[in-house]
PDB file of C-alpha atoms in Angstrom:
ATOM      1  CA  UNK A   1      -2.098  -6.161  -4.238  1.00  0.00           C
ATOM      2  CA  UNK A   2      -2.810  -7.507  -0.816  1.00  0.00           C
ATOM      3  CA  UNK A   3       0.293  -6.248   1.008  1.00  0.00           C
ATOM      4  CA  UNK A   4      -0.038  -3.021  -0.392  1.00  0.00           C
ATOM      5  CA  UNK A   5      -4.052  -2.975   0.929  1.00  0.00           C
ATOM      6  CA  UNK A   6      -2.904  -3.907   4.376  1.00  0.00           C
ATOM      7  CA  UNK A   7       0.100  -1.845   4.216  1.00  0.00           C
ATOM      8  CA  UNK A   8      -2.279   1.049   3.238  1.00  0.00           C
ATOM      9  CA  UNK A   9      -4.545   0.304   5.268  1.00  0.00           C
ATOM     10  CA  UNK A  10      -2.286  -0.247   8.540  1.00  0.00           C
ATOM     11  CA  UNK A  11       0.262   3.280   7.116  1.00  0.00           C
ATOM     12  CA  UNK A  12      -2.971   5.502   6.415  1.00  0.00           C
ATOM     13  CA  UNK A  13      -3.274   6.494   9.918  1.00  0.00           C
ATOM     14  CA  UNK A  14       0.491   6.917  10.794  1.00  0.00           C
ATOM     15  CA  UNK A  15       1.463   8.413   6.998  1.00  0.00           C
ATOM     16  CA  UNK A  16      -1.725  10.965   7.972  1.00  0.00           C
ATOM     17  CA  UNK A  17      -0.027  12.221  11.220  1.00  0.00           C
ATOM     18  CA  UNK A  18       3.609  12.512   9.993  1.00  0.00           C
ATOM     19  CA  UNK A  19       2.951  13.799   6.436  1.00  0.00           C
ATOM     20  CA  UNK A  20      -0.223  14.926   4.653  1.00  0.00           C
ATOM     21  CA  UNK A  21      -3.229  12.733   3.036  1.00  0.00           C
ATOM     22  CA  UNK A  22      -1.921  11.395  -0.387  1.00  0.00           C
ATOM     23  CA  UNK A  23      -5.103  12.821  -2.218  1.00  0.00           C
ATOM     24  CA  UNK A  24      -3.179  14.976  -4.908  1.00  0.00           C
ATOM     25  CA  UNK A  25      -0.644  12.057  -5.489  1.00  0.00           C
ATOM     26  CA  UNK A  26      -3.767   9.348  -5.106  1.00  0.00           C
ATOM     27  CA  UNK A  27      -3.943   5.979  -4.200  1.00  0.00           C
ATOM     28  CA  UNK A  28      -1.596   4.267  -6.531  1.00  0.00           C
ATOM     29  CA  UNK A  29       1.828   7.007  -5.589  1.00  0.00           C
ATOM     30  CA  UNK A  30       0.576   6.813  -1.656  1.00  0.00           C
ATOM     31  CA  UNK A  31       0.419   3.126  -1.541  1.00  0.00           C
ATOM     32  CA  UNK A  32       4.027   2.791  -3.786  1.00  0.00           C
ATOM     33  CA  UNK A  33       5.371   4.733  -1.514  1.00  0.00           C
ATOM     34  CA  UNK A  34       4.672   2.977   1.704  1.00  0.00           C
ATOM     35  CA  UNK A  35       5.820   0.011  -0.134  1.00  0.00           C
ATOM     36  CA  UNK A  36       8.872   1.633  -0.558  1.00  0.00           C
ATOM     37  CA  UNK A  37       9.289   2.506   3.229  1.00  0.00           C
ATOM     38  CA  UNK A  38       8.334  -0.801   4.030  1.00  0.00           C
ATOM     39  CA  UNK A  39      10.940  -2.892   1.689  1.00  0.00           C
TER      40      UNK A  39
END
């Protein structure tokens, strides 16, 4: 749970610019998915 709170933390800004806020999704599909990009 920590990478994915830094990851989501560090991604929120630069996932906001290139594709829209993950509010509809919500936290849990936004941060899995920045995992994802990551690994």
């Amino acid at each position: 749970m920590t990478f994915i709170m830094q990851t989501g933390k560090t991604k929120t800004k630069a996932s906001g610019k290139t594709r829209p806020p993950p509010s509809k999704q919500g936290r849990r599909a936004g941060a899995s998915a920045r995992a994802r990009y990551r690994a």
